[in-house]
mmCIF file with all atom_site columns, C-alpha atoms in Angstrom:
data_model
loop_
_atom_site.group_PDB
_atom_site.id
_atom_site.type_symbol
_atom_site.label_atom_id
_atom_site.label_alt_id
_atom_site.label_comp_id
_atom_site.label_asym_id
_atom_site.label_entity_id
_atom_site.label_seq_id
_atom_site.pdbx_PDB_ins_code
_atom_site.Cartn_x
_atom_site.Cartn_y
_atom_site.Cartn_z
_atom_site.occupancy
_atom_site.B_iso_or_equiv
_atom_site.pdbx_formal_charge
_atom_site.auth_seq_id
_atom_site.auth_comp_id
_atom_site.auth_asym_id
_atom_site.auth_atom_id
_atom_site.pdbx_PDB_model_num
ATOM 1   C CA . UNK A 1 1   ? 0.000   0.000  0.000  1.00 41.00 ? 22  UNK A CA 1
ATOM 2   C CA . UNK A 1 2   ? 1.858   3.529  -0.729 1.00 51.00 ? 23  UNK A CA 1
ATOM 3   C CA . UNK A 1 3   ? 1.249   6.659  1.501  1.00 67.00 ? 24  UNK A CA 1
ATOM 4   C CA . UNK A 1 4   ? -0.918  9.070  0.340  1.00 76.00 ? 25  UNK A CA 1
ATOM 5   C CA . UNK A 1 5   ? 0.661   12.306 -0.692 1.00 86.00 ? 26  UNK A CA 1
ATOM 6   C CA . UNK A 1 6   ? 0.058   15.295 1.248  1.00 91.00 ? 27  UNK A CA 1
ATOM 7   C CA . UNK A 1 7   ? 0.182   19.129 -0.027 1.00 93.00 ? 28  UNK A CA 1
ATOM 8   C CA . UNK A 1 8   ? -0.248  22.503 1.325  1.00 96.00 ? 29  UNK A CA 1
ATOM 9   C CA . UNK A 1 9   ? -2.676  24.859 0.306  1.00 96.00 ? 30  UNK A CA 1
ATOM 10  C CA . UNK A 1 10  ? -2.012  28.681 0.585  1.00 97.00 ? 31  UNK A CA 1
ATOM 11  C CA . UNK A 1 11  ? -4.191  31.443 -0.040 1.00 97.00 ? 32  UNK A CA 1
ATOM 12  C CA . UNK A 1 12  ? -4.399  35.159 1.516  1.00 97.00 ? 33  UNK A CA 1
ATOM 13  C CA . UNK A 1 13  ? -7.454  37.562 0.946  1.00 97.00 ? 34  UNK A CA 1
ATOM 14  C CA . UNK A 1 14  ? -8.276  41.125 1.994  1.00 97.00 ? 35  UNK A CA 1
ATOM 15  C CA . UNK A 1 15  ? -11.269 42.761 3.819  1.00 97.00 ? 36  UNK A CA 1
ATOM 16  C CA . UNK A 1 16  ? -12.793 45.476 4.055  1.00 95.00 ? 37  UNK A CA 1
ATOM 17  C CA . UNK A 1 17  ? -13.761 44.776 7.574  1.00 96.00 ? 38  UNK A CA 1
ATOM 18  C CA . UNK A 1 18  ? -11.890 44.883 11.022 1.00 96.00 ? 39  UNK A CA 1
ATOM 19  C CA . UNK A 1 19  ? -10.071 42.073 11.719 1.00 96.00 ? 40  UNK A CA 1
ATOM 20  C CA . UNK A 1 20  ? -12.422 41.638 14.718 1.00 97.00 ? 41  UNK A CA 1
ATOM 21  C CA . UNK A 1 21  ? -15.575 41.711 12.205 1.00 97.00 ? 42  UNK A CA 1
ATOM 22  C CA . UNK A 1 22  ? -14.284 39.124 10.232 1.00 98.00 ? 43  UNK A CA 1
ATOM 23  C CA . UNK A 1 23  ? -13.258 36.875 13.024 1.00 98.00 ? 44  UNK A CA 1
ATOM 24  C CA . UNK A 1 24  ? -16.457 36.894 14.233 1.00 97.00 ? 45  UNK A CA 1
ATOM 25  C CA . UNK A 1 25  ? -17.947 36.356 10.739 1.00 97.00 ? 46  UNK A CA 1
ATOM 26  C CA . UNK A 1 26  ? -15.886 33.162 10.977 1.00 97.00 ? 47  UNK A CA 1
ATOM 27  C CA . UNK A 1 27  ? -16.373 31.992 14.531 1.00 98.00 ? 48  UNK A CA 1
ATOM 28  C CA . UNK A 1 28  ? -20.085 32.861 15.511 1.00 97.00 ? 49  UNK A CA 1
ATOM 29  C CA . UNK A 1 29  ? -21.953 29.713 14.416 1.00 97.00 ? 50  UNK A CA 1
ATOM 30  C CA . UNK A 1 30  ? -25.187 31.642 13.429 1.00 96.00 ? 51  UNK A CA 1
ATOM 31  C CA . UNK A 1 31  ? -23.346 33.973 11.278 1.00 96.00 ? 52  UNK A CA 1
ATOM 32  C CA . UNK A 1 32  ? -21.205 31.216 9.584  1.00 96.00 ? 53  UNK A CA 1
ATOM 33  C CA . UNK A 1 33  ? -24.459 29.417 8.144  1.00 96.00 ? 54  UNK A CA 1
ATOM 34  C CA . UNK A 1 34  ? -25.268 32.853 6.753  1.00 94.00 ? 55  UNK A CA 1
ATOM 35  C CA . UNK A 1 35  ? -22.561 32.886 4.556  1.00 95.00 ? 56  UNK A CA 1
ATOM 36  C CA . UNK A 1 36  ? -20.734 29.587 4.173  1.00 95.00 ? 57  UNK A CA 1
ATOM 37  C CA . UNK A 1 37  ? -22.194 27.834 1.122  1.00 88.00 ? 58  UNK A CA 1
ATOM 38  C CA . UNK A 1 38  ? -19.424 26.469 -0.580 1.00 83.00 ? 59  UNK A CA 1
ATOM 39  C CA . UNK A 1 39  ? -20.113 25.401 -4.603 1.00 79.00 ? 60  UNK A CA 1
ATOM 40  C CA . UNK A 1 40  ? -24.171 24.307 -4.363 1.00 85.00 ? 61  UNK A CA 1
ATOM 41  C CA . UNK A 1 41  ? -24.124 23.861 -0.200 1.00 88.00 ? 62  UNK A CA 1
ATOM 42  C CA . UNK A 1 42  ? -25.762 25.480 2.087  1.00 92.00 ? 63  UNK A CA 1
ATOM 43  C CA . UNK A 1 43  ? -25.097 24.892 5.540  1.00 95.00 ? 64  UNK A CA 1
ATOM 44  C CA . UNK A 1 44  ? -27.551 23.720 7.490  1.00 96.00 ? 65  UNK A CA 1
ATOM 45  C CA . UNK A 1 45  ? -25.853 23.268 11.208 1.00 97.00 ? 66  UNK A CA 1
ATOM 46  C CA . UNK A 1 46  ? -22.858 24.681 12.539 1.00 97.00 ? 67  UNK A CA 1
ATOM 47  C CA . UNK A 1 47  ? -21.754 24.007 15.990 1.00 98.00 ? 68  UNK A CA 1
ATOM 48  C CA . UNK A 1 48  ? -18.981 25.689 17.678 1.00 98.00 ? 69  UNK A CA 1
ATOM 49  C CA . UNK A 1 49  ? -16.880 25.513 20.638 1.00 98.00 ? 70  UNK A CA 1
ATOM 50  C CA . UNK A 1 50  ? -14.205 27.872 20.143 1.00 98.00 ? 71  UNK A CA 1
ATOM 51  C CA . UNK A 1 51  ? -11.695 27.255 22.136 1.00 98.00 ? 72  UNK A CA 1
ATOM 52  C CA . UNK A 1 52  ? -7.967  24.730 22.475 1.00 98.00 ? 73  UNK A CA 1
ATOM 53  C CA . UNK A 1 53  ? -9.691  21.501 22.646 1.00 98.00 ? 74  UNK A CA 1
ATOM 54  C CA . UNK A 1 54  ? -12.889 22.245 21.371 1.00 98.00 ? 75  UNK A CA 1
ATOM 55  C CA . UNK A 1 55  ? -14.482 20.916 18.515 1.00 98.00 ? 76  UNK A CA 1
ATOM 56  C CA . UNK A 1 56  ? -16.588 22.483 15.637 1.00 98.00 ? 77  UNK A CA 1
ATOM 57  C CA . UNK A 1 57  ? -18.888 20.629 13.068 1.00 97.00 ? 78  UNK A CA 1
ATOM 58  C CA . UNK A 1 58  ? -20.552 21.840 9.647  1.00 96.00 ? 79  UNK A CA 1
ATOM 59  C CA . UNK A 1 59  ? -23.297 20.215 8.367  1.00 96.00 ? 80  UNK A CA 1
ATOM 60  C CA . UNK A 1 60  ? -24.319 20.866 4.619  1.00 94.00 ? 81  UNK A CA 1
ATOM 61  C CA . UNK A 1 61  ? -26.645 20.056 2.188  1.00 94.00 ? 82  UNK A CA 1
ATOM 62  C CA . UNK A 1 62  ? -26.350 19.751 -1.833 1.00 90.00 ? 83  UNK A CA 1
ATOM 63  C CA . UNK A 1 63  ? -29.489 20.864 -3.880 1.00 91.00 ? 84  UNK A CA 1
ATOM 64  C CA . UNK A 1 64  ? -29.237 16.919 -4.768 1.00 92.00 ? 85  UNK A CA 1
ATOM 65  C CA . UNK A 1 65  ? -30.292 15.812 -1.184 1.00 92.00 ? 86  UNK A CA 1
ATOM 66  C CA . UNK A 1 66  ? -26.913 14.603 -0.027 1.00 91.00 ? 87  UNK A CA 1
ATOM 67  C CA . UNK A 1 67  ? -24.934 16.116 3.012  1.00 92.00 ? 88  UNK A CA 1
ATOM 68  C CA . UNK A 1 68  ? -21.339 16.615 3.814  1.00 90.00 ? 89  UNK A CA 1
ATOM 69  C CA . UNK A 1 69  ? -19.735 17.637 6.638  1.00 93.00 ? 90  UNK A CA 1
ATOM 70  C CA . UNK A 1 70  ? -16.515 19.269 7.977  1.00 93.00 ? 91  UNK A CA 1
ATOM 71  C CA . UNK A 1 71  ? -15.206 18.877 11.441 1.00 95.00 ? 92  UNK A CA 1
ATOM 72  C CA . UNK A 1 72  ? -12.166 18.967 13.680 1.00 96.00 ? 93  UNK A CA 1
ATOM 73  C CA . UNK A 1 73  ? -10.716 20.048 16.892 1.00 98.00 ? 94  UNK A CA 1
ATOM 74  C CA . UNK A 1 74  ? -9.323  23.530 17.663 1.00 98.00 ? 95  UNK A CA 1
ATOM 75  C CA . UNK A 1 75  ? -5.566  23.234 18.697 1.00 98.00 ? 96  UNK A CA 1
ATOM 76  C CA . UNK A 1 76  ? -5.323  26.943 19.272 1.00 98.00 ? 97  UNK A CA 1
ATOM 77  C CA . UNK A 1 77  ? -7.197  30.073 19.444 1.00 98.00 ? 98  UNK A CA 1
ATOM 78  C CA . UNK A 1 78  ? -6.131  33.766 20.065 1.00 98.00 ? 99  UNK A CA 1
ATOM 79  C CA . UNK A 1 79  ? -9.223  36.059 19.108 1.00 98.00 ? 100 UNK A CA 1
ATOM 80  C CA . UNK A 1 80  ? -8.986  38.227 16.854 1.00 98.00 ? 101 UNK A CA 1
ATOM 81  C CA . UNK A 1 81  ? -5.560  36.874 15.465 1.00 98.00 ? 102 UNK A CA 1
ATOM 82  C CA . UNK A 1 82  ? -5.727  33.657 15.005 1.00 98.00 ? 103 UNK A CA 1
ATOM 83  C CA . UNK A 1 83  ? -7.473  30.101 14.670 1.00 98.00 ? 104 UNK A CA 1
ATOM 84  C CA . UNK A 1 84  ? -5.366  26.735 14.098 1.00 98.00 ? 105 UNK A CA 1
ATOM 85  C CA . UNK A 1 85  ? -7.978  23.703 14.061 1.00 98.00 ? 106 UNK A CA 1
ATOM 86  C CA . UNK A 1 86  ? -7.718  19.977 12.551 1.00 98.00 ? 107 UNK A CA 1
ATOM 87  C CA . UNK A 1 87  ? -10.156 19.520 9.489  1.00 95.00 ? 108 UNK A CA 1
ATOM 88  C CA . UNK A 1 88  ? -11.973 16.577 8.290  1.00 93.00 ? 109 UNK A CA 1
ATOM 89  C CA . UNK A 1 89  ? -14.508 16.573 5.372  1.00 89.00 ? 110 UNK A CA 1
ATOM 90  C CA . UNK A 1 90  ? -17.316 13.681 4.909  1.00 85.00 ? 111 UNK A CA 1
ATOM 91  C CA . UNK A 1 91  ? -19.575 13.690 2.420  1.00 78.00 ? 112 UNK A CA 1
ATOM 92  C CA . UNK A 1 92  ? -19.247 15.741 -1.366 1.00 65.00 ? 113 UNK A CA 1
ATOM 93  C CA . UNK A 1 93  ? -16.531 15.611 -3.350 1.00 57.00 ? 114 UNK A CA 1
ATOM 94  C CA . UNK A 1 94  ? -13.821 16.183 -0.564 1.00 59.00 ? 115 UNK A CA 1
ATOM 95  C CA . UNK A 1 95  ? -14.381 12.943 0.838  1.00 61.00 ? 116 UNK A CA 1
ATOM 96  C CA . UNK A 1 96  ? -11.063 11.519 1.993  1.00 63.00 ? 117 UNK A CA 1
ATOM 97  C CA . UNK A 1 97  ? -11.472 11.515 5.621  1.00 71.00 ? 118 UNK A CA 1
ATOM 98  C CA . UNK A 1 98  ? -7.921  12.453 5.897  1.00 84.00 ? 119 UNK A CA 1
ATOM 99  C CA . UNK A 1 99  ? -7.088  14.465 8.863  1.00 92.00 ? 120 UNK A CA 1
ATOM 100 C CA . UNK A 1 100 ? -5.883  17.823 7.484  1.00 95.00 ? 121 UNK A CA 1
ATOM 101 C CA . UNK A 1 101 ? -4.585  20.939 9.468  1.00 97.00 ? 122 UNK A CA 1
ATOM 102 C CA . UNK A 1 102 ? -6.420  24.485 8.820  1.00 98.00 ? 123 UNK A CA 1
ATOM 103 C CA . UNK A 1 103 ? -4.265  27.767 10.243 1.00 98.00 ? 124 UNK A CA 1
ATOM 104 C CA . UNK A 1 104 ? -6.395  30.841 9.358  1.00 98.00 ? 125 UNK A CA 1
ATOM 105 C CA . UNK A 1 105 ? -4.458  34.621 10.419 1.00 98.00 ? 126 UNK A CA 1
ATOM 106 C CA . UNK A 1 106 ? -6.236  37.826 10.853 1.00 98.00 ? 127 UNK A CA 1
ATOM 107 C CA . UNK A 1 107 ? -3.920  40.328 9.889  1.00 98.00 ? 128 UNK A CA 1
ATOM 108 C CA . UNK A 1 108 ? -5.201  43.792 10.808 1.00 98.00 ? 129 UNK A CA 1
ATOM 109 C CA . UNK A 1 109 ? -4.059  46.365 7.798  1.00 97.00 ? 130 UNK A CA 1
ATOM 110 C CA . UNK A 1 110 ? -5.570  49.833 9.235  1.00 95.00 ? 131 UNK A CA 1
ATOM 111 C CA . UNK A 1 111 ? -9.121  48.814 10.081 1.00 92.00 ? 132 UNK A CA 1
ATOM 112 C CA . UNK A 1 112 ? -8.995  46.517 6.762  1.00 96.00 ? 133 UNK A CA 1
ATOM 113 C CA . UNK A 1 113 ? -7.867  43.055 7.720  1.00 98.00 ? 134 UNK A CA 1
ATOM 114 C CA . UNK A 1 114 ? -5.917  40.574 5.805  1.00 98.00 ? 135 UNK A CA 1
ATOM 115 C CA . UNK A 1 115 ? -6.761  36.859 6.303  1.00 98.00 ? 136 UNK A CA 1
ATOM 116 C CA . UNK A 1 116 ? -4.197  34.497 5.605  1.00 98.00 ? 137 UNK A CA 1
ATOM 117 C CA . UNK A 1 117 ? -5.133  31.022 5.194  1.00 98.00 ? 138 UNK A CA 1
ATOM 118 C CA . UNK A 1 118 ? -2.741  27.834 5.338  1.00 98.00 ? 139 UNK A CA 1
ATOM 119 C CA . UNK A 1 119 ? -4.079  24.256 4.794  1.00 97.00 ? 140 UNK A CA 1
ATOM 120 C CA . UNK A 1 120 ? -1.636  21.786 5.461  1.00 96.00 ? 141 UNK A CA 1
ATOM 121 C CA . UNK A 1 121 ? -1.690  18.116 4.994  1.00 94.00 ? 142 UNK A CA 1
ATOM 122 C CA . UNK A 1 122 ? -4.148  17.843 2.110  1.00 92.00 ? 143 UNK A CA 1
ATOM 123 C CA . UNK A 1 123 ? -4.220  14.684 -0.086 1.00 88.00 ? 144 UNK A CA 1
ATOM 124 C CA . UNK A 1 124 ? -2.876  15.397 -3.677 1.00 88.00 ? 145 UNK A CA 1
ATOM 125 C CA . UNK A 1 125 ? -6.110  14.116 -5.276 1.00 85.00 ? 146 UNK A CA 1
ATOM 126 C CA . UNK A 1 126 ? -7.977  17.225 -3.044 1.00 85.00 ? 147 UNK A CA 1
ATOM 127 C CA . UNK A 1 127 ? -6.232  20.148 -3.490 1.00 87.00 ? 148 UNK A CA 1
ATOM 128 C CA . UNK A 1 128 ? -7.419  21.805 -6.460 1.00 87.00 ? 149 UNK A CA 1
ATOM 129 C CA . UNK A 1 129 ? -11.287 20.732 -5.260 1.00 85.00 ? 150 UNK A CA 1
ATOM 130 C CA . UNK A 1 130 ? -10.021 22.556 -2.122 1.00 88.00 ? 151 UNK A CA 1
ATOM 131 C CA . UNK A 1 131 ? -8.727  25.650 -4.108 1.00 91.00 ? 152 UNK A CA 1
ATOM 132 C CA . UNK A 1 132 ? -11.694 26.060 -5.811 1.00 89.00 ? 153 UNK A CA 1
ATOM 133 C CA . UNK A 1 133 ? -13.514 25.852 -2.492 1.00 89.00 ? 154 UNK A CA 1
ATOM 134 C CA . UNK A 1 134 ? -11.515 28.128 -0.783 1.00 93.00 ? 155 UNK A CA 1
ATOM 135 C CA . UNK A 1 135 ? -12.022 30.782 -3.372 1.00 93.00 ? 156 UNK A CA 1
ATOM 136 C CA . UNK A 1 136 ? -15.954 30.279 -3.577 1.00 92.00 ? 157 UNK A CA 1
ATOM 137 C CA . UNK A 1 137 ? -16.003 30.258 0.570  1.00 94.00 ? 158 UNK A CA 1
ATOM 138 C CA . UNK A 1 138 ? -13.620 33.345 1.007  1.00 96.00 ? 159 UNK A CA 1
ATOM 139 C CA . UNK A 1 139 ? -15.552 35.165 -2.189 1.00 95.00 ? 160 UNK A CA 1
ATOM 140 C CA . UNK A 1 140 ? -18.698 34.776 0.134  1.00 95.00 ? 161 UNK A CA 1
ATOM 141 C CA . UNK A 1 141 ? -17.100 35.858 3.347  1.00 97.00 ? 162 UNK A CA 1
ATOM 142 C CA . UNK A 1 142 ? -16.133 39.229 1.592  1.00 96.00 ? 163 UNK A CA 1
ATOM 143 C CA . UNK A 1 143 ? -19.378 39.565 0.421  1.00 95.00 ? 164 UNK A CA 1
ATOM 144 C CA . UNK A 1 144 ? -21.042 38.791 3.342  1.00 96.00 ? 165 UNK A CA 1
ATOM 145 C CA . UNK A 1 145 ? -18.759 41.047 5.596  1.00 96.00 ? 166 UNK A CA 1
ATOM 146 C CA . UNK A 1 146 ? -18.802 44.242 3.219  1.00 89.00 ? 167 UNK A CA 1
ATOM 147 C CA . UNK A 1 147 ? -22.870 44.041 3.610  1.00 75.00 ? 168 UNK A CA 1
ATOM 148 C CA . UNK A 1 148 ? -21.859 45.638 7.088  1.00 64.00 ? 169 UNK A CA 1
ATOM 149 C CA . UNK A 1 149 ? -20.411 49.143 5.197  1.00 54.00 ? 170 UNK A CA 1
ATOM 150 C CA . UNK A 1 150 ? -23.833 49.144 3.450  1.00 46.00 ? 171 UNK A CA 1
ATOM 151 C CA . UNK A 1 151 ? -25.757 48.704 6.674  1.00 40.00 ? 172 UNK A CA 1
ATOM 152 C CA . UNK A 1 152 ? -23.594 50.160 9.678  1.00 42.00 ? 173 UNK A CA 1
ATOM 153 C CA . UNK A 1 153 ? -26.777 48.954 11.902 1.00 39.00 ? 174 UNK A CA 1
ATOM 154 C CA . UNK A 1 154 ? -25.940 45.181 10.785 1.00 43.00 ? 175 UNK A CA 1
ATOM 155 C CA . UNK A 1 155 ? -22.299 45.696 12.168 1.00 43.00 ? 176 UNK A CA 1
ATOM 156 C CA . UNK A 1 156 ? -23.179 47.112 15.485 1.00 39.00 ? 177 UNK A CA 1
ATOM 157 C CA . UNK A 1 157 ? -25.669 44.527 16.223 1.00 39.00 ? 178 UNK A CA 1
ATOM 158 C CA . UNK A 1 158 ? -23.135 41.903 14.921 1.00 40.00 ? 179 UNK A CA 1
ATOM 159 C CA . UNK A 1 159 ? -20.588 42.744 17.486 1.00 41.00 ? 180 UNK A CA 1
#
């Protein structure tokens, strides 16, 4: 049997959001089914426990009836800097139950906030399925998160 060769995904994106908005966006498990639909999913549970040790869980549904899901343990959290959490996708076309490692930084760039995003230990087979992903999911994070410049009401009740 030969071992499974692992890669390392890198992407970085910018905001035009605090680094503390955007954090949130991420980590408040009402919010995230808002606006994490990645390709045809929507996301139908989230559970969160944000903190070392705790464990998170995405449930989401394809217009075709079947559900994936992604979840892990968080290994470290600083708010509003930085998340490091194992990642596990069931379901869809990520299925490889392969334990990979997700390190997402919140960069703060003058009230804008870069997010740096490093997924490590990906199988070879996933990582352009997880490229695409990424872009779709941080595409609808920006979106979602710039919503708050058009309605300054949203972001003060958000916080």
């Amino acid at each position: 049997m030969s071992a499974i060769q692992l890669k390392t995904l890198r992407r970085s994106a910018h905001f035009a959001a605090s680094r503390e908005r955007v954090f949130q966006a991420w980590t408040n498990a009402e919010e995230l089914k808002r606006w994490w639909s990645p390709g045809r999913y929507t996301t139908t549970a989230a559970d969160i426990d944000l903190r070392p040790g705790g464990h998170y869980r995405l449930t989401m549904r394809h217009p075709d009836g079947s559900i994936a899901t992604l979840s892990g343990k968080y290994l470290e959290v600083v708010a509003p800097e930085r998340i490091v959490m194992t990642w596990i996708s069931v379901g869809g076309p990520r299925d490889d139950e392969h334990e990979a490692l997700l390190t997402l930084e919140f960069l703060d760039r003058g009230g804008a906030t870069e997010l740096k995003l490093t997924h490590e230990r990906l199988p070879a087979a996933s990582k352009d399925s997880y490229d695409s992903g990424w872009t779709a999911v941080i595409k609808d994070l920006q979106s979602h998160v710039s919503t708050d410049s058009k309605h300054p009401s949203l972001a003060r009740s958000r916080a």
